[in-house]
CSV table of C-alpha atoms in Angstrom, one decimal:
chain,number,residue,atom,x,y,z
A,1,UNK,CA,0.0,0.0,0.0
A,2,UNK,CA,1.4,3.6,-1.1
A,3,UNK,CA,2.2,6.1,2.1
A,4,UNK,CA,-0.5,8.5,0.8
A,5,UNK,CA,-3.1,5.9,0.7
A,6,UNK,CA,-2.5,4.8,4.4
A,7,UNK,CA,-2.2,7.9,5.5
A,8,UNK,CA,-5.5,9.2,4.1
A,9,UNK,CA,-6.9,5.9,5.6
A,10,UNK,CA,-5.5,6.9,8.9
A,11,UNK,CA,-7.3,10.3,9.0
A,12,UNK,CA,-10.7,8.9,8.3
A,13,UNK,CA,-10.1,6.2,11.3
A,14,UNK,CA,-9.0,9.3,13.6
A,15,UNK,CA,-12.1,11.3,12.4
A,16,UNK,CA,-13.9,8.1,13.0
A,17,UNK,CA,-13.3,7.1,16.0
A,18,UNK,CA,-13.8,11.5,17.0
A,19,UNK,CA,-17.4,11.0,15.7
A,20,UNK,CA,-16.7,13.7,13.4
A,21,UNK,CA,-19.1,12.6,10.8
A,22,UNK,CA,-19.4,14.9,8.1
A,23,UNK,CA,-15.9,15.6,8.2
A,24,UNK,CA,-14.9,12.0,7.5
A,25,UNK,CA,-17.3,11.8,5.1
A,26,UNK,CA,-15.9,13.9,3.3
A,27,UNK,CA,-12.9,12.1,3.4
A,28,UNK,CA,-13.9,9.1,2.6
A,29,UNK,CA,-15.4,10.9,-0.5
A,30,UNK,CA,-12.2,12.0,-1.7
A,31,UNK,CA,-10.8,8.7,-1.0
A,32,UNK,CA,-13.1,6.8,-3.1
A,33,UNK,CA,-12.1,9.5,-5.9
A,34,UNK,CA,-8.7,8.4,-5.9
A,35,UNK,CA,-9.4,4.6,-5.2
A,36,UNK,CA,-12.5,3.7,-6.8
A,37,UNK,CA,-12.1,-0.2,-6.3
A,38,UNK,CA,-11.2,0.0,-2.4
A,39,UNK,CA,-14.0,-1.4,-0.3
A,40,UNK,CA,-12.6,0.9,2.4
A,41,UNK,CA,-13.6,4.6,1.2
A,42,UNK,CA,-17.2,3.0,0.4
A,43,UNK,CA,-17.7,1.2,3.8
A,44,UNK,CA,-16.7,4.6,5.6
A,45,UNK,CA,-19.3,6.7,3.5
A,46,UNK,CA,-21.8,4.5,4.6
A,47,UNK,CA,-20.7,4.7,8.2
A,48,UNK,CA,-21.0,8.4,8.1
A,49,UNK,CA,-24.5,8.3,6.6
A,50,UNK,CA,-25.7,5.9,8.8
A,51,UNK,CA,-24.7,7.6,12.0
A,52,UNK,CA,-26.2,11.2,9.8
A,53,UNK,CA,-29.5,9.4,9.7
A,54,UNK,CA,-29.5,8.7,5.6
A,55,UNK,CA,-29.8,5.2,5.9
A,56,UNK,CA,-31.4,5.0,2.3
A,57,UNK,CA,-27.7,6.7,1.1
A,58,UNK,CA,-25.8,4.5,3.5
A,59,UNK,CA,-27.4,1.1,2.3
A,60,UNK,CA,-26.4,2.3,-1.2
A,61,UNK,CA,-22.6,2.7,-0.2
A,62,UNK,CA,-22.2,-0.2,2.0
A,63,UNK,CA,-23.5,-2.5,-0.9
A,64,UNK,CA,-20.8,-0.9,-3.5
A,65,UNK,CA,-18.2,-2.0,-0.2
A,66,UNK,CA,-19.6,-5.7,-0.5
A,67,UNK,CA,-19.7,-6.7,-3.5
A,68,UNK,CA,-15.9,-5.1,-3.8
A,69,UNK,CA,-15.2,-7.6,-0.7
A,70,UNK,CA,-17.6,-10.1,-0.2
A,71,UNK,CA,-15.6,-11.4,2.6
A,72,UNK,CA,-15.8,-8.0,5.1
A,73,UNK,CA,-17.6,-8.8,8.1
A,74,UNK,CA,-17.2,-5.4,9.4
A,75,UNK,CA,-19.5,-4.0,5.9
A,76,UNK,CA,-21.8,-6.9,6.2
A,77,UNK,CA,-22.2,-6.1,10.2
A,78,UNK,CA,-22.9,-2.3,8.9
A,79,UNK,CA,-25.9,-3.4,6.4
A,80,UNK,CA,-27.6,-5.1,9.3
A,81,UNK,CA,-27.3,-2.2,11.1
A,82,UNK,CA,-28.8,0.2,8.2
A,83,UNK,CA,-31.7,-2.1,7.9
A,84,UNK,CA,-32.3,-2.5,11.4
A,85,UNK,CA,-32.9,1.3,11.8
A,86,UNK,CA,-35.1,1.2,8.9
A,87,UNK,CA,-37.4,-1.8,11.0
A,88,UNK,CA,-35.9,-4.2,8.4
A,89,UNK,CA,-35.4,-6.3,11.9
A,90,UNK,CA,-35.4,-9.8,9.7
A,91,UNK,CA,-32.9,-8.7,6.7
A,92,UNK,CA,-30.7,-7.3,9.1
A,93,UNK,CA,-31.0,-10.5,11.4
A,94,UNK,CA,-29.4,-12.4,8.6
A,95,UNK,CA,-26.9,-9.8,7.8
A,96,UNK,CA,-25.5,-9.9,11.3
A,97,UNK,CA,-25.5,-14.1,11.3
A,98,UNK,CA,-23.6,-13.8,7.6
A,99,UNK,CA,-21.1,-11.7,9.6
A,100,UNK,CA,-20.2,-14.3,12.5
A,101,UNK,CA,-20.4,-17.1,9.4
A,102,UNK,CA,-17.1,-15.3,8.5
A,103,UNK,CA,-15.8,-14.0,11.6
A,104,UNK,CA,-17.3,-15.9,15.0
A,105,UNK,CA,-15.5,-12.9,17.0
A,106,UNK,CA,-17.4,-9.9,15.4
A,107,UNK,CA,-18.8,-8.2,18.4
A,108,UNK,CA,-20.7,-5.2,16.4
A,109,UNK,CA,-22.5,-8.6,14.9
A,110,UNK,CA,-23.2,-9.9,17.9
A,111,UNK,CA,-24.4,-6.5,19.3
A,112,UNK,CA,-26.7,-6.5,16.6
A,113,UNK,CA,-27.6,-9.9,16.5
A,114,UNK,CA,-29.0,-9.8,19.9
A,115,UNK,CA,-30.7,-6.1,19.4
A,116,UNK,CA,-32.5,-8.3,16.8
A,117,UNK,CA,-33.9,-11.0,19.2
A,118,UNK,CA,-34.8,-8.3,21.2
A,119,UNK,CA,-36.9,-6.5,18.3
A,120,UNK,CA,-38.0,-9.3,16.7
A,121,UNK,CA,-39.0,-12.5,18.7
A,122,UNK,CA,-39.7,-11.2,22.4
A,123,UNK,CA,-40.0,-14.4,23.8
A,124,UNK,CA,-38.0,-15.7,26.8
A,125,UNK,CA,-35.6,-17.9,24.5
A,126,UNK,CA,-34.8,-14.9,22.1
A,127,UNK,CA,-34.3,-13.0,25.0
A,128,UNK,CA,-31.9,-15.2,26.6
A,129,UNK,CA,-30.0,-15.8,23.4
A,130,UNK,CA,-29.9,-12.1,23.0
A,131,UNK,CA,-28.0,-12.5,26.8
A,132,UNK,CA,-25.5,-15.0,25.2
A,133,UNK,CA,-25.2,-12.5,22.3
A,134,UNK,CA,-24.4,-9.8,24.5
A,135,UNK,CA,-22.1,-12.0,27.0
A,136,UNK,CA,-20.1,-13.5,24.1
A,137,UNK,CA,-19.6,-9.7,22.8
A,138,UNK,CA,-18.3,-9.0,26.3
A,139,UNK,CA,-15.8,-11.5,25.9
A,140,UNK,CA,-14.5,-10.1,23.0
A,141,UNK,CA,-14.6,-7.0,24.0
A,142,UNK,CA,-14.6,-6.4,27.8
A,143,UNK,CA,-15.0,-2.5,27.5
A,144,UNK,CA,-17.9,-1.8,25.3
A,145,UNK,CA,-20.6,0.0,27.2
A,146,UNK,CA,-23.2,-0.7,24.7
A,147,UNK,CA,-22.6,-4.3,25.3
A,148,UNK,CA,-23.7,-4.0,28.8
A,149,UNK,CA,-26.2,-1.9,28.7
A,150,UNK,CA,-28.4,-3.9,25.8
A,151,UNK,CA,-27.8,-7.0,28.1
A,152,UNK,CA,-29.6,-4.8,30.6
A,153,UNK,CA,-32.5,-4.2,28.4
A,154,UNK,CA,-33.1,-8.1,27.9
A,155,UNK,CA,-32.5,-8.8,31.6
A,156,UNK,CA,-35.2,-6.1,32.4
A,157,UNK,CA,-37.3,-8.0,29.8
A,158,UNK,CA,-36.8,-11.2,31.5
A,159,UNK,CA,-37.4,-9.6,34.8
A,160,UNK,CA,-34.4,-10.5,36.4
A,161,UNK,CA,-34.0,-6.9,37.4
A,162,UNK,CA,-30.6,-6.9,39.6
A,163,UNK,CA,-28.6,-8.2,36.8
A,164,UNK,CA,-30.1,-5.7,34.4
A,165,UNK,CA,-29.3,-2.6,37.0
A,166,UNK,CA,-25.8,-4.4,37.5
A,167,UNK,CA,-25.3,-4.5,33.7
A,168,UNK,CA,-26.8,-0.5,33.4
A,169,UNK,CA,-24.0,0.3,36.3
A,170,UNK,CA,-21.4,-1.1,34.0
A,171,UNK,CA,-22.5,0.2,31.2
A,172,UNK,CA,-22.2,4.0,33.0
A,173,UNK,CA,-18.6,3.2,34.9
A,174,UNK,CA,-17.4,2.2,31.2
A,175,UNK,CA,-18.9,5.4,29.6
A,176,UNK,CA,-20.3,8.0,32.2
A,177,UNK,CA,-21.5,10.2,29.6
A,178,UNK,CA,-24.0,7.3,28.4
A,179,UNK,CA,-27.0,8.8,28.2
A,180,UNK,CA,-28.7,5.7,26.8
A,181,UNK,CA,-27.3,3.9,30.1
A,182,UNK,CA,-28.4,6.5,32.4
A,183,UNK,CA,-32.2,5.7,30.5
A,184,UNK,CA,-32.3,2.4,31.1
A,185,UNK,CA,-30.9,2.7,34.7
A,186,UNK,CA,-33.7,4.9,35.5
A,187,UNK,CA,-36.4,2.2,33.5
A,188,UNK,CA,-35.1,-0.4,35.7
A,189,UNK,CA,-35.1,1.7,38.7
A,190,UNK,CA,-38.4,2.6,38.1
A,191,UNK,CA,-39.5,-1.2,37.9
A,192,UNK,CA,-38.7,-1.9,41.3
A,193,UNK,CA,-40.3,1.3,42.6
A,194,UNK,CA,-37.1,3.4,42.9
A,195,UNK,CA,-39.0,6.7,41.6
A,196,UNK,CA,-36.7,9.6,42.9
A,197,UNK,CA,-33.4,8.3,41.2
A,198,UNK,CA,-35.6,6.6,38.2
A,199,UNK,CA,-36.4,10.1,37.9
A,200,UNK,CA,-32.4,11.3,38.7
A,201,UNK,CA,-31.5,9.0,36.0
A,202,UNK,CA,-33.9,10.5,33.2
A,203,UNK,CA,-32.6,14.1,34.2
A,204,UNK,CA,-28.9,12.4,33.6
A,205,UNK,CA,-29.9,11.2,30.1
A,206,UNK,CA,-32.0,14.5,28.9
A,207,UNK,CA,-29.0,16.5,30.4
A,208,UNK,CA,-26.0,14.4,28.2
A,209,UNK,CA,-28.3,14.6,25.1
A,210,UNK,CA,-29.1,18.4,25.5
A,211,UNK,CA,-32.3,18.0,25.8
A,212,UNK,CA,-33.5,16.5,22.5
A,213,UNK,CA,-34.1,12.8,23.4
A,214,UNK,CA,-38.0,12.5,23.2
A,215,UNK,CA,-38.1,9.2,24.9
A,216,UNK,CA,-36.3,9.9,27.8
A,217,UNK,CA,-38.4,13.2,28.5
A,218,UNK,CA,-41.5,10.5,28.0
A,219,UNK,CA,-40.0,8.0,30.9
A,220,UNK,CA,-39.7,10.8,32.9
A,221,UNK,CA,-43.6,12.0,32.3
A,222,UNK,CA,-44.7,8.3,33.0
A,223,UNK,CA,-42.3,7.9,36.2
A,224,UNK,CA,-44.2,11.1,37.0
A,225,UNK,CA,-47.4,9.8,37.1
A,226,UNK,CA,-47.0,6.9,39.6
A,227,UNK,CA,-44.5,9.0,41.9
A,228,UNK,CA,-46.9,9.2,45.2
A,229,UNK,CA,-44.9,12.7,46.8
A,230,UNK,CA,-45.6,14.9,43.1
A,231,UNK,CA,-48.3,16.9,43.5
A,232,UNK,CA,-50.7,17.6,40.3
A,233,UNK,CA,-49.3,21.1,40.0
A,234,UNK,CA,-46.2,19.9,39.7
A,235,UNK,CA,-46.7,16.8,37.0
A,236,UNK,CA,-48.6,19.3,35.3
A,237,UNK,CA,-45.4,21.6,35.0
A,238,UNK,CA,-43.3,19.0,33.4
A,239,UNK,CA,-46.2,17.8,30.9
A,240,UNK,CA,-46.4,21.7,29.8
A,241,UNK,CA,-42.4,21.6,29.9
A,242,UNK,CA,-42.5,18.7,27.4
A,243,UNK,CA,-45.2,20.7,24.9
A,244,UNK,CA,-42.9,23.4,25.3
A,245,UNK,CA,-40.2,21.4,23.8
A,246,UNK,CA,-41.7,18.9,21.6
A,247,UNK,CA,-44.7,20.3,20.4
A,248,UNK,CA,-45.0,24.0,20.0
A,249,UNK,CA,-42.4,24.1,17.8
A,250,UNK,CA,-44.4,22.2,15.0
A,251,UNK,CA,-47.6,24.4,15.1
A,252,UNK,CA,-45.8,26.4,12.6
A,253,UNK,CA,-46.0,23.8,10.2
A,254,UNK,CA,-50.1,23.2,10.8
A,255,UNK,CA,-51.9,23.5,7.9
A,256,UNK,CA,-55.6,23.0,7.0
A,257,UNK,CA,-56.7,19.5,6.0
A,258,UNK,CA,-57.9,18.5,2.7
A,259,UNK,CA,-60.5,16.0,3.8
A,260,UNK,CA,-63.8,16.1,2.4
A,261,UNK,CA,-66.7,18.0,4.4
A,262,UNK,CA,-69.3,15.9,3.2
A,263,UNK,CA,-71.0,14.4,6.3
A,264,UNK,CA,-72.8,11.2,4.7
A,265,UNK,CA,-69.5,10.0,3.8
A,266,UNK,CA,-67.6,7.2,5.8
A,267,UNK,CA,-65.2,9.0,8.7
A,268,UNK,CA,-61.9,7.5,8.6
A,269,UNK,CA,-59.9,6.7,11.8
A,270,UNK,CA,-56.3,6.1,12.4
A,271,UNK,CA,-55.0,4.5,15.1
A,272,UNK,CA,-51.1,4.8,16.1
A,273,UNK,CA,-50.0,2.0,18.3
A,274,UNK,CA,-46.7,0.2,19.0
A,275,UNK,CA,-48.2,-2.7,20.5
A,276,UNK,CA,-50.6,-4.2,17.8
A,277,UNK,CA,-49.4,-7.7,19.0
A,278,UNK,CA,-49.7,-10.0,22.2
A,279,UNK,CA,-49.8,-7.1,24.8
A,280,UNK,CA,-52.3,-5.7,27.7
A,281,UNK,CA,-53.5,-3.1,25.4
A,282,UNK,CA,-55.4,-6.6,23.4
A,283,UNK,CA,-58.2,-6.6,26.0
A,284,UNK,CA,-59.4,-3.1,25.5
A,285,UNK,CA,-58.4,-2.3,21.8
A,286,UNK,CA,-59.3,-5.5,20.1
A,287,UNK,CA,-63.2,-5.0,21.4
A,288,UNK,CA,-63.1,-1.4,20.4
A,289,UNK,CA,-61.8,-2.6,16.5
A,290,UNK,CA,-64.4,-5.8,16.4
A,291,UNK,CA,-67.4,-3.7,17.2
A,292,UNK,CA,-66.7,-0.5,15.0
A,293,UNK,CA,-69.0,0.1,12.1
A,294,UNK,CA,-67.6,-0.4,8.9
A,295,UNK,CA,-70.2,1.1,7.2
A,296,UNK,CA,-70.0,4.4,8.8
A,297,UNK,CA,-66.0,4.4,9.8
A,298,UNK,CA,-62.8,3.4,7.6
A,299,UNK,CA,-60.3,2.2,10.2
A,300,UNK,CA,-56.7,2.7,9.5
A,301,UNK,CA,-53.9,0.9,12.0
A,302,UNK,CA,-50.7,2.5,11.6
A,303,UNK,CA,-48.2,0.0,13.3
A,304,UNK,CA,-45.3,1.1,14.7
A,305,UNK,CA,-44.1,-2.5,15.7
A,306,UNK,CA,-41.9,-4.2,13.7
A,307,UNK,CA,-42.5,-7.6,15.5
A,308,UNK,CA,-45.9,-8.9,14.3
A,309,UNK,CA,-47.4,-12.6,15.9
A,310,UNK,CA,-51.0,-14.2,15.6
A,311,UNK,CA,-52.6,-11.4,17.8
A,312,UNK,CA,-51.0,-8.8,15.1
A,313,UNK,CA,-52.5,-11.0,12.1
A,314,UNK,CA,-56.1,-10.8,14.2
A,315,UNK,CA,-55.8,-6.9,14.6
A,316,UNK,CA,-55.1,-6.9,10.7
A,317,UNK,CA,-58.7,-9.1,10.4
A,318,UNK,CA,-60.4,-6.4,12.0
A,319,UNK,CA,-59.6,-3.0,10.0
A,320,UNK,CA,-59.8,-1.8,6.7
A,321,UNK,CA,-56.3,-0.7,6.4
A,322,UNK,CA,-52.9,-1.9,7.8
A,323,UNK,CA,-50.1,0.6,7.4
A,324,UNK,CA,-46.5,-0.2,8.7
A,325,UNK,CA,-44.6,3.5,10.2
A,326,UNK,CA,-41.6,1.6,12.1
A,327,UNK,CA,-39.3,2.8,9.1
A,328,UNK,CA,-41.1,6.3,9.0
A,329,UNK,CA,-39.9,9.2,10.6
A,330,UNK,CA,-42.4,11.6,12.4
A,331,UNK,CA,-42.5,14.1,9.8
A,332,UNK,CA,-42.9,11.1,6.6
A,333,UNK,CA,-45.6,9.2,8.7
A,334,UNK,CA,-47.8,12.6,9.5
A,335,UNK,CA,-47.4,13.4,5.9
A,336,UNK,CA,-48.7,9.7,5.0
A,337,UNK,CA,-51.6,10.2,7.5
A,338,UNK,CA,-52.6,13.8,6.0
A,339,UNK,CA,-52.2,12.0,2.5
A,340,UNK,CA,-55.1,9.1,3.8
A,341,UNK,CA,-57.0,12.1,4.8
A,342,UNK,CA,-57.6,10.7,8.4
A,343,UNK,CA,-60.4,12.7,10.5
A,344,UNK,CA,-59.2,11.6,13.8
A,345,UNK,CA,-56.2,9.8,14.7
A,346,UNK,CA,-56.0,8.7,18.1
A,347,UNK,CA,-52.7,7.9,20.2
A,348,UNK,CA,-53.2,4.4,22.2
A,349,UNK,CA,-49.3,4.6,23.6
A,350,UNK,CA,-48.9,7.8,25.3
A,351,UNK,CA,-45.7,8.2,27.1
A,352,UNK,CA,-45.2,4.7,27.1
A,353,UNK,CA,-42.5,2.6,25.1
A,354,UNK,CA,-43.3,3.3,21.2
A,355,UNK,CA,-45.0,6.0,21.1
A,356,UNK,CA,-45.3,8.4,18.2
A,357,UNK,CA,-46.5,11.3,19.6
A,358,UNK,CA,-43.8,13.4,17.2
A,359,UNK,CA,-46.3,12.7,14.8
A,360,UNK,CA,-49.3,14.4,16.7
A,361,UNK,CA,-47.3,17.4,17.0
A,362,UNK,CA,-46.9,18.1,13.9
A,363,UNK,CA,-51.3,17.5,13.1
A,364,UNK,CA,-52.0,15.6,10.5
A,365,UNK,CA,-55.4,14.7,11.4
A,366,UNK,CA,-58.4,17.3,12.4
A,367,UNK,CA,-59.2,15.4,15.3
C-alpha cells in the first residue's frame, strides 16, 4: 500500500473514532475518488451516513463496499445495522448471522444480533440468546458499554431486574457520559419502585443529550405519574415543559386539512400503536376494532411495531387498512396520515415505550 493511501486511511479512522461525521465523510469521498475499487472509502461513507440518519444513502454505499469484498464482516455487520434502523429487523438479522459465518469474533454482529432478538421475537428464548449474544460480545470485547447496557435491556425484559441494574451500572462506569445507560438505569429503577433516582436518571440522560431525546423526556412523564410525593401542580409543570419542547415548535407547520366536508361519507380513523401484537393493550383495543362500524367508519392501523405474531394478524382481520410506520420518521408518517386524509387519529401509547407522539405534533389529522 502507497504512504499517501495509508495515510488518508489513517485520517478517516482518527475522524472516525472523534465521531466527526461529516468531516470523514468527506474524506472518505475523496478517497473513493482516488481509489475507486477499495471497499474501504465506500464502507466509511456508509458509516457516516448511517450515523447522519441517511440510511437510504448508507445502504447504497455499503452495498458498493460488498460486492468489492464479499468477505468483510465489518460491511456486512454495517448493512444489518442500516436495515435494522429502517425496522428491516429480519434482513438485518441475517446480515448480522452472515457476519459471524465469517468472523465468530465480530462483536458489532453480535451486538446487533442480539438487538435483533430483542426487536424481533420477544420471547423468553430470544431474549436469553440475546443474553448469550451480549455475554459473548463482552468476551470479546470487555470495554464496550453498549454491550452492557443492551444485556440490561433483555434482563429487564426477563425480569431479572438486579442483573439488568448491574449490567446498566457497568454500562455507566465504562462510559459515564452514556445517556442511553443513564435511560435504562432509571427504567429499571423505576420497575422496582425506585422513583426519585428513576427520575435522577432520566434528568442524567436529557442533560448528556441536550435536551433533544424525546423518549427519555416521555419516561420521565410516565415515572411522574406513579410517583406518590408529586403533587398535580407539579406533574402538570413538566407535561407543559415537554409541549414546550416537543410540540409548539411544530404548530408552525399546521396547515388545514384537505379532507372532504361531506357528512354522509364514511369517517376514517387512524389508530397509532406500537403494540398491535400479544400485549395488555389486546383486552381493551381489540373490542373497540371488532365492534366499529364499517359502514360508517374506515379504520386505519398504523403499526409502529416491527415484530408482528398471531394477535397482530387478528388486529389486521379487523380493520380496513394496515399501514407499517416503524421505518417512518415523524415528519414522513404525519405526511402519510394527512395524505389518507384521516379525521381523527388517536394515540393508544402515550408516554409509554413506542409511542409516536412526534407525529401528533406536527397535526396531520383534524381530530
Amino acid at each position: 500500500m502507497d504512504h499517501l493511501k495509508k495515510t488518508r486511511q489513517l485520517l478517516i479512522m482518527k475522524l472516525f473514532s472523534e465521531k466527526k461525521h461529516h468531516e470523514y465523510k468527506n474524506a472518505a469521498l475523496r478517497f473513493i475518488q482516488n481509489y475507486p475499487d477499495d471497499a474501504f472509502g465506500w464502507k466509511f461513507s456508509a458509516i457516516a451516513d448511517f450515523f447522519l440518519g441517511e440510511y437510504q444513502e448508507a445502504q447504497k454505499q455499503i452495498l458498493r463496499a460488498i460486492n468489492l469484498n464479499k468477505k468483510d464482516a465489518d460491511s456486512i455487520t454495517v448493512l444489518g445495522n442500516i436495515l435494522r434502523h429502517q425496522g428491516r429487523i429480519k434482513e438485518a438479522l441475517e446480515c448480522y448471522e452472515r457476519a459471524l459465518e465469517i468472523n465468530k469474533d465480530q462483536s458489532a454482529a453480535l451486538n446487533g444480533k442480539g438487538l435483533c432478538l430483542i426487536d424481533f421475537k420477544r420471547s423468553e428464548e430470544s431474549m436469553e440468546e440475546a443474553v448469550k449474544c451480549f455475554q459473548r460480545g463482552l468476551e470479546i470485547n470487555p470495554n464496550q458499554a453498549e454491550l452492557y447496557y443492551n444485556m440490561g435491556v433483555a434482563y429487564a425484559y426477563l425480569g431479572r431486574l438486579d442483573e439488568a441494574m448491574n449490567a446498566h451500572l457497568q454500562a455507566i462506569r465504562l462510559d459515564p457520559e452514556s445517556h442511553a445507560a443513564h435511560n435504562n438505569l432509571g427504567l429499571v429503577l423505576q420497575d422496582i419502585g425506585r422513583l426519585d433516582e428513576a427520575l435522577t436518571e432520566f434528568d442524567q440522560a436529557i442533560h448528556l443529550t441536550h435536551k433533544k431525546q424525546v423518549c427519555y423526556y416521555s419516561n420521565k412523564l410516565f415515572a411522574l405519574n406513579y410517583h406518590p410525593d408529586k403533587s398535580a401542580e407539579e406533574i402538570f409543570s413538566a407535561y407543559q415543559e415537554f409541549d414546550r419542547l416537543f410540540g409548539l415548535p411544530y404548530h408552525h407547520q399546521w396547515r388545514p386539512h384537505p379532507n372532504d366536508p361531506d357528512p354522509e361519507r364514511r369517517l376514517r380513523i387512524g389508530y397509532i400503536s406500537g403494540d398491535f401484537r400479544a400485549h395488555s393493550t389486546c383486552y381493551f383495543l381489540e373490542p373497540l376494532l371488532a365492534n366499529h362500524d364499517h359502514s360508517q367508519f374506515e379504520i386505519f392501523a398504523y403499526v409502529n411495531n416491527v415484530a408482528l405474531d398471531a394477535q397482530s394478524w387478528r388486529y389486521r382481520e379487523l380493520v380496513d387498512r394496515w399501514v407499517p410506520i416503524a421505518a417512518l420518521d415523524d415528519a414522513a408518517a404525519a405526511e402519510r396520515i394527512r395524505a389518507d386524509r384521516i379525521d381523527i387519529l388517536i394515540d393508544l401509547a402515550g408516554h409509554t415505550a413506542g409511542n409516536r407522539l412526534g407525529i401528533f405534533a406536527r397535526r396531520p389529522a383534524p381530530v
